[in-house]
């Protein structure tokens, strides 16, 4: 889980702080001291995580792109200059741009905002931004909530009493609320001093940057591991009396499944797994990269060559193309697998399924899975030419209508290609084209797959531009009409977004069905 440190570099951060033996100590110095503590902790315990440094006042600037080099982060932080007034909205927009360019919109991220609680005055201030939330156009929306999963931690170089004298605390709490409640505000207790700032950043470390230690078991083999980032408790909304599900510290491998059988399962979160004993000595020995381990010092080489079940497991899964099913708690499972960062490096990853006895319907109930040796005959065939998955229902359904299901990416690709093939044969294949288009449209609406509708609309518009001069004029009209209807359906709030609504062919002068629309 990458981290973005958003450092307030406005003039209010230069306000002096009364400390014994120092006349020129500023709030900025307290902030640097606290971040130094955080960087040292991450350099020791979170070596594989990426961190970026963004400074802001009325403008924002990416001082250090995402890196694992905490010396560079610390050096840049120490040499940070002072600028003008505070404009937090522009800075949050900057964080959103930086994260999306590097990680996209699906990667969870943590944003650590360090400020003195003076949130600007007049135009561009947080107060003015929050007052205009409901009067904004779609192209000028407030940057929160972030377009990616994110927690916002606000580190105030001020105590709660000082913030409550103004509306700064109310504004910051509203800021966390706009981010769907994901985050927390930390304030200094007592006088503004080094001890207070250390205590405040210590609370942040305990909550957001404490390693998760566990023991990974597989039969008689076991290994102490660390999981990054720390798994969050999960609450199931469909339970009568929902209780948070917490990942246990004893992780039990219950079996192995081929990657093709597991397909692309729905998961709640993904985590990096590293062997604890090796991680203390070798930075990336958990990646299975022998070349990097050989370049370490002799002490590190000894640690990297020590027998470790976690390293053995990672190498085996990578070579055999399999995943390990792991039990996280009662009726809660996940999977361990090898994921490549580059051509040379790969990591042992753990994905968490949704709690329940049957998180992957095509595998059936997890408790009923067993080793192939217990079966009367090998369910994979003598030459691994077949697979027992997906499981077929024991009883035949009373209804015969086919339901569109996309378990694998190839199934979705086939349906889209079928639409495009019919699109290139318009107007002869008009009825077949709209039949397949409506089938895909209904499935996308049922799954809430709005992006698919937009993507197919773009493909149809592209096909329209690629039509040859000899193409029938009706083809261009039908493609444009179909693309427009899909875009309306993707908004979710129009008549065309109704599930029972069908896209009908456009009547044109060429089709002879009435006036042109």
XYZ file of C-alpha atoms in Angstrom:
517
model
C 0.000 0.000 0.000
C 1.870 3.143 -1.183
C 1.974 6.283 0.944
C 1.822 9.937 -0.088
C 3.172 12.434 2.441
C 1.473 15.796 1.851
C 3.611 18.424 3.568
C 2.278 21.930 4.300
C 4.977 24.412 3.193
C 2.961 27.601 3.801
C 4.189 30.577 5.847
C 2.035 29.639 8.847
C 4.258 26.570 9.334
C 7.152 28.929 10.147
C 5.477 30.213 13.314
C 7.948 29.912 16.215
C 7.625 27.327 18.975
C 8.952 28.001 22.471
C 11.511 25.340 23.278
C 14.271 25.524 25.859
C 17.651 26.243 24.314
C 16.268 27.058 20.861
C 15.015 30.458 19.784
C 14.441 29.694 16.073
C 12.444 26.473 16.388
C 9.359 26.436 14.177
C 6.281 24.257 13.690
C 7.867 23.156 10.449
C 10.774 21.713 12.458
C 8.343 19.718 14.603
C 6.710 18.376 11.433
C 10.089 17.358 9.998
C 10.972 15.639 13.267
C 7.729 13.645 13.240
C 8.100 12.624 9.590
C 11.702 11.602 10.248
C 10.386 9.224 12.890
C 7.860 7.825 10.388
C 10.471 7.427 7.616
C 12.877 5.611 9.951
C 10.118 3.219 10.984
C 9.138 2.520 7.374
C 12.761 2.074 6.283
C 13.109 -0.638 8.936
C 9.727 -2.365 8.767
C 8.244 -1.453 5.364
C 11.195 -1.776 3.007
C 9.094 -2.863 0.033
C 6.503 -0.090 0.260
C 6.696 3.008 -1.930
C 6.441 6.548 -0.544
C 6.129 9.910 -2.314
C 6.573 13.444 -0.943
C 4.321 16.300 -2.105
C 4.734 19.866 -0.817
C 2.010 22.473 -1.110
C 1.021 26.034 -0.346
C -1.064 27.912 -2.922
C 0.387 25.462 -5.486
C 1.578 21.879 -5.121
C 4.761 20.150 -6.271
C 5.862 16.519 -6.365
C 9.175 16.774 -4.538
C 10.014 13.037 -4.550
C 8.192 10.508 -6.799
C 7.273 7.112 -5.364
C 10.459 5.544 -4.059
C 11.881 3.123 -1.504
C 14.889 5.384 -0.903
C 14.087 6.995 2.456
C 17.414 8.831 2.510
C 16.260 10.836 -0.516
C 12.916 11.527 1.156
C 14.616 12.685 4.333
C 17.122 14.890 2.532
C 14.406 16.559 0.447
C 12.279 17.093 3.547
C 15.162 18.781 5.400
C 15.780 21.177 2.476
C 12.126 22.086 1.937
C 11.625 25.812 1.317
C 8.842 28.058 2.646
C 6.167 29.370 0.298
C 2.944 31.400 0.558
C -0.643 30.692 1.705
C -2.410 27.352 2.162
C -4.652 25.905 -0.574
C -5.529 22.358 0.430
C -7.963 21.584 -2.406
C -5.282 22.053 -5.063
C -2.942 19.822 -3.059
C -5.531 17.035 -2.799
C -6.055 17.257 -6.563
C -2.303 16.878 -6.943
C -2.265 13.756 -4.764
C -5.071 12.267 -6.855
C -3.122 12.903 -10.081
C 0.150 11.533 -8.716
C -1.403 8.304 -7.423
C -3.492 7.614 -10.523
C -0.560 8.183 -12.885
C 1.608 5.725 -10.931
C -0.853 3.128 -9.610
C -4.204 3.659 -11.363
C -7.524 3.782 -9.542
C -7.566 0.287 -8.034
C -4.556 0.390 -5.716
C -5.242 1.289 -2.050
C -3.179 4.227 -0.807
C -2.533 6.083 2.444
C -2.269 9.894 2.471
C -0.520 11.540 5.418
C -1.345 15.249 5.516
C 0.987 17.245 7.789
C -0.271 20.756 8.559
C -0.493 23.271 11.407
C -4.284 23.530 11.190
C -4.217 26.952 9.556
C -6.239 26.085 6.454
C -6.013 29.330 4.516
C -8.182 32.402 4.121
C -10.391 33.644 1.312
C -10.411 32.034 -2.118
C -8.743 28.626 -2.124
C -9.083 28.064 1.615
C -10.572 24.834 2.921
C -13.464 26.761 4.439
C -14.369 28.289 1.069
C -13.958 24.923 -0.688
C -16.338 23.161 1.687
C -18.933 25.936 1.451
C -19.147 25.551 -2.336
C -19.390 21.759 -2.488
C -22.992 21.696 -3.716
C -22.611 24.541 -6.235
C -19.890 22.919 -8.328
C -20.030 21.740 -11.912
C -19.112 18.142 -12.743
C -15.713 19.174 -14.088
C -14.809 21.040 -10.877
C -15.763 18.505 -8.233
C -13.980 18.421 -4.903
C -11.129 15.858 -5.032
C -12.559 13.844 -2.117
C -13.453 11.076 -1.948
C -10.385 9.994 -3.872
C -11.054 7.962 -7.059
C -9.010 5.143 -5.503
C -9.302 3.409 -2.084
C -7.523 5.730 0.336
C -7.216 6.615 3.995
C -6.485 10.226 4.910
C -4.507 10.806 8.109
C -4.287 14.454 9.174
C -1.289 15.188 11.433
C -1.868 18.589 13.067
C 1.141 20.441 14.468
C -1.244 22.003 16.976
C -3.255 20.883 19.993
C -7.008 20.303 20.004
C -7.721 23.471 22.018
C -6.024 25.656 19.423
C -7.953 24.041 16.563
C -11.294 24.359 18.367
C -10.845 28.095 18.874
C -11.490 28.424 15.146
C -13.497 26.206 12.820
C -10.355 24.305 11.745
C -11.308 21.122 13.616
C -14.848 21.154 12.179
C -13.459 21.612 8.655
C -10.969 18.777 9.077
C -13.645 16.449 10.441
C -15.836 17.317 7.467
C -12.883 16.513 5.218
C -12.631 12.996 6.696
C -16.393 12.588 6.344
C -16.281 13.461 2.643
C -13.645 10.730 2.245
C -16.323 8.207 3.335
C -14.996 8.340 6.897
C -11.726 6.684 5.845
C -9.062 8.366 7.937
C -8.400 10.093 11.239
C -7.253 13.403 12.717
C -4.272 13.384 15.079
C -3.471 16.356 17.328
C -0.654 17.057 19.768
C -1.335 16.640 23.460
C 0.041 19.278 25.817
C 2.637 21.877 24.769
C 4.132 21.935 21.260
C 7.411 20.106 21.780
C 9.429 17.189 20.419
C 7.949 14.754 22.930
C 4.395 15.633 21.910
C 5.071 15.275 18.183
C 6.796 11.927 18.788
C 3.749 10.708 20.716
C 1.403 11.824 17.922
C 3.350 10.126 15.126
C 3.743 7.060 17.334
C -0.046 6.722 17.395
C -0.125 6.936 13.593
C 2.524 4.211 13.334
C 0.643 1.939 15.740
C -2.582 2.322 13.783
C -1.487 2.386 10.146
C 2.107 1.144 9.928
C 2.419 -1.688 12.440
C 3.469 -4.981 10.765
C 1.111 -7.950 10.929
C 3.010 -10.984 12.230
C 1.628 -14.464 11.605
C 2.698 -18.099 11.318
C 2.088 -19.890 8.014
C 1.447 -23.635 8.433
C 1.365 -26.434 5.875
C 1.320 -29.884 7.452
C 4.468 -30.221 9.557
C 6.114 -27.186 7.917
C 5.731 -23.630 9.188
C 7.249 -20.189 8.781
C 7.004 -16.867 10.611
C 5.745 -14.274 8.118
C 4.831 -10.603 7.917
C 1.836 -9.417 5.904
C 1.814 -5.997 4.229
C -0.327 -3.977 4.467
C -1.985 -5.064 7.696
C -5.288 -6.862 6.872
C -8.298 -4.805 7.883
C -11.279 -6.338 9.734
C -14.253 -7.107 7.468
C -17.912 -6.673 8.441
C -20.494 -8.601 6.418
C -23.591 -6.456 5.885
C -25.863 -9.428 5.185
C -25.432 -10.904 8.672
C -28.178 -10.425 11.291
C -25.708 -9.405 13.980
C -22.571 -8.435 12.039
C -19.275 -8.845 13.857
C -15.896 -7.797 12.459
C -13.969 -10.718 10.948
C -10.278 -10.529 11.828
C -7.494 -12.474 10.091
C -5.987 -14.931 12.556
C -2.270 -15.027 13.278
C -2.188 -18.748 12.433
C -2.618 -19.171 8.658
C -3.275 -22.777 7.636
C -2.732 -23.951 4.049
C -5.553 -26.402 3.318
C -4.732 -27.346 -0.271
C -3.438 -26.392 -3.701
C -5.360 -25.578 -6.886
C -4.199 -24.911 -10.439
C -4.263 -21.273 -11.516
C -6.627 -22.091 -14.381
C -9.202 -23.501 -11.956
C -9.106 -20.512 -9.615
C -9.549 -18.113 -12.597
C -9.969 -14.463 -11.469
C -11.826 -14.710 -8.161
C -13.438 -11.745 -6.390
C -11.222 -10.632 -3.495
C -11.558 -8.041 -0.752
C -7.869 -7.108 -0.514
C -4.372 -8.155 -1.559
C -1.291 -8.347 0.639
C 2.442 -8.970 0.344
C 3.776 -11.898 2.412
C 7.420 -11.976 3.524
C 9.265 -14.434 5.787
C 10.024 -12.626 9.051
C 13.441 -14.075 9.787
C 14.790 -13.423 6.297
C 13.136 -10.024 5.951
C 15.165 -8.637 8.850
C 18.401 -9.265 7.002
C 17.723 -9.319 3.265
C 15.603 -6.637 1.678
C 13.914 -8.675 -1.043
C 14.806 -12.311 -0.386
C 11.069 -13.021 -0.297
C 10.945 -12.220 -3.987
C 12.894 -15.328 -4.872
C 15.554 -13.284 -6.685
C 18.819 -15.106 -6.000
C 20.938 -12.491 -7.826
C 19.975 -9.728 -5.381
C 20.637 -11.953 -2.364
C 24.142 -12.785 -3.610
C 25.055 -9.104 -3.773
C 24.334 -8.565 -0.059
C 26.940 -8.736 2.688
C 28.129 -12.080 4.066
C 25.721 -11.862 7.012
C 22.838 -11.193 4.682
C 23.898 -14.064 2.444
C 23.764 -16.467 5.381
C 20.253 -15.263 6.263
C 19.120 -15.586 2.658
C 20.424 -19.163 2.424
C 18.773 -20.323 5.645
C 16.041 -22.908 5.049
C 12.671 -21.192 5.046
C 9.323 -22.748 4.171
C 7.905 -19.421 2.920
C 10.641 -19.120 0.266
C 10.178 -22.779 -0.708
C 6.429 -22.278 -1.049
C 6.842 -19.187 -3.234
C 9.262 -20.920 -5.577
C 7.040 -23.997 -5.858
C 3.895 -22.016 -6.645
C 5.797 -19.998 -9.247
C 7.240 -23.042 -11.022
C 4.142 -25.263 -10.858
C 1.634 -22.533 -11.775
C -0.583 -23.175 -8.771
C -2.125 -21.285 -5.860
C -2.389 -22.339 -2.223
C -5.752 -22.078 -0.473
C -5.238 -20.721 3.032
C -7.695 -20.588 5.923
C -7.792 -17.149 7.553
C -10.415 -17.937 10.201
C -13.710 -19.799 10.679
C -15.434 -20.000 7.259
C -12.936 -17.536 5.797
C -10.387 -18.384 3.119
C -7.833 -16.737 0.862
C -5.142 -17.759 -1.588
C -1.359 -17.492 -1.820
C 0.234 -17.069 -5.243
C 3.302 -15.704 -7.009
C 2.969 -12.299 -8.658
C 5.727 -10.835 -10.824
C 6.805 -7.200 -10.398
C 9.206 -7.405 -13.319
C 11.002 -9.991 -15.434
C 13.399 -10.833 -12.600
C 11.443 -10.197 -9.413
C 8.257 -11.739 -8.091
C 6.531 -11.643 -4.718
C 4.470 -14.034 -2.642
C 1.011 -12.456 -2.472
C -2.088 -13.264 -0.421
C -5.595 -12.359 -1.587
C -8.536 -12.459 0.810
C -11.865 -13.891 -0.358
C -15.176 -12.736 1.053
C -15.980 -14.576 4.305
C -18.231 -17.592 3.880
C -18.086 -21.340 3.220
C -18.489 -20.928 -0.574
C -16.665 -17.753 -1.706
C -16.029 -19.175 -5.204
C -19.198 -20.867 -6.493
C -17.429 -22.770 -9.268
C -15.229 -24.554 -6.690
C -18.130 -25.455 -4.413
C -17.837 -25.497 -0.627
C -14.247 -25.142 0.531
C -14.744 -27.684 3.328
C -15.687 -30.365 0.763
C -12.548 -30.006 -1.352
C -9.984 -32.780 -0.960
C -6.737 -34.132 -2.427
C -6.855 -35.822 -5.820
C -5.427 -38.990 -4.213
C -8.718 -39.508 -2.366
C -10.713 -39.609 -5.613
C -11.588 -42.922 -7.294
C -9.914 -41.626 -10.462
C -7.797 -38.598 -11.178
C -10.301 -35.771 -11.843
C -7.681 -34.018 -13.973
C -7.171 -37.014 -16.244
C -3.999 -38.974 -16.776
C -2.370 -36.203 -18.807
C -3.977 -33.214 -17.054
C -6.233 -32.824 -20.077
C -9.400 -32.056 -18.117
C -10.525 -30.318 -14.945
C -13.283 -31.055 -12.417
C -14.082 -27.357 -12.267
C -16.368 -25.520 -12.623
C -18.692 -27.793 -10.645
C -21.985 -28.623 -12.324
C -25.182 -28.344 -10.246
C -26.565 -31.701 -9.119
C -30.139 -30.765 -10.018
C -31.244 -29.480 -13.388
C -32.834 -26.049 -13.278
C -36.509 -25.755 -14.155
C -35.824 -22.834 -16.412
C -33.929 -23.141 -19.644
C -32.931 -19.553 -20.405
C -29.196 -19.069 -20.725
C -27.690 -16.612 -18.268
C -24.663 -14.572 -19.257
C -21.784 -15.325 -16.886
C -18.243 -13.999 -17.225
C -15.970 -16.071 -15.021
C -12.972 -15.744 -17.313
C -11.814 -12.809 -19.412
C -12.014 -14.987 -22.541
C -15.802 -15.287 -22.167
C -16.272 -11.535 -22.076
C -13.886 -11.074 -24.989
C -15.861 -13.598 -27.046
C -19.153 -11.756 -26.458
C -17.639 -8.408 -27.440
C -16.035 -9.866 -30.556
C -19.385 -11.391 -31.566
C -20.957 -7.915 -31.475
C -18.125 -6.436 -33.541
C -18.367 -9.199 -36.165
C -22.076 -8.493 -36.628
C -21.377 -4.740 -36.658
C -19.097 -5.167 -39.663
C -21.902 -6.963 -41.539
C -24.556 -4.285 -41.100
C -27.240 -3.848 -42.314
C -27.617 -7.569 -43.210
C -26.990 -8.614 -39.583
C -29.015 -5.826 -37.954
C -31.313 -8.099 -35.938
C -28.488 -10.360 -34.766
C -26.356 -7.314 -33.911
C -29.013 -5.794 -31.650
C -29.838 -9.172 -30.094
C -26.221 -9.695 -28.980
C -25.903 -6.038 -27.968
C -28.955 -6.220 -25.687
C -27.743 -9.478 -24.148
C -24.414 -7.890 -23.210
C -26.154 -4.693 -22.061
C -28.457 -6.538 -19.645
C -25.584 -8.562 -18.191
C -23.478 -5.412 -17.677
C -26.387 -3.652 -15.940
C -27.023 -6.683 -13.728
C -23.379 -6.765 -12.638
C -23.087 -2.970 -12.320
C -20.367 -3.121 -14.990
C -20.865 0.470 -16.240
C -17.328 0.693 -17.655
C -18.086 -2.169 -20.066
C -20.954 -0.213 -21.627
C -18.695 2.808 -22.121
C -15.944 0.630 -23.573
C -18.226 -1.106 -26.092
C -19.665 2.288 -27.064
C -16.145 3.511 -27.845
C -15.482 0.356 -29.903
C -18.655 0.916 -31.955
C -17.725 4.566 -32.552
C -14.312 3.411 -33.717
C -15.884 0.857 -36.067
C -18.014 3.675 -37.475
C -14.916 5.711 -38.359
C -13.284 2.666 -39.988
C -16.174 1.885 -42.332
C -14.995 1.639 -45.973
C -16.410 3.918 -48.657
C -18.318 0.967 -50.077
C -20.190 0.346 -46.807
C -23.965 0.721 -46.739
C -24.993 4.179 -45.383
C -27.300 2.535 -42.824
C -24.315 0.915 -41.068
C -22.929 4.255 -39.848
C -26.332 5.345 -38.511
C -26.892 2.049 -36.660
C -23.411 2.060 -35.094
C -23.722 5.668 -33.915
C -27.224 4.997 -32.581
C -26.126 1.872 -30.675
C -23.084 3.671 -29.192
C -25.253 6.586 -28.035
C -27.761 4.237 -26.367
C -24.958 2.401 -24.526
C -23.529 5.674 -23.223
C -26.961 6.695 -21.912
C -27.321 3.314 -20.210
C -23.880 3.665 -18.581
C -24.981 6.775 -16.673
C -27.382 4.700 -14.606
C -29.928 7.496 -14.177
C -31.693 7.649 -17.556
C -34.627 5.780 -19.062
C -32.187 3.889 -21.272
C -30.514 2.496 -18.113
C -33.625 0.478 -17.161
C -32.906 -3.253 -17.113
C -36.007 -4.180 -19.131
C -35.341 -1.545 -21.786
C -34.120 -2.900 -25.137
C -32.105 -1.030 -27.740
C -34.087 -1.176 -30.982
C -32.717 -0.567 -34.491
C -32.767 3.012 -35.672
C -35.343 3.698 -38.419
C -33.683 5.442 -41.335
C -34.530 6.317 -44.917
C -32.284 3.448 -45.951
C -34.070 0.864 -43.814
C -37.496 1.932 -45.073
C -39.062 1.828 -41.631
C -40.047 5.491 -41.210
C -38.463 8.858 -40.688
C -34.861 9.317 -39.724
C -34.310 9.884 -35.995
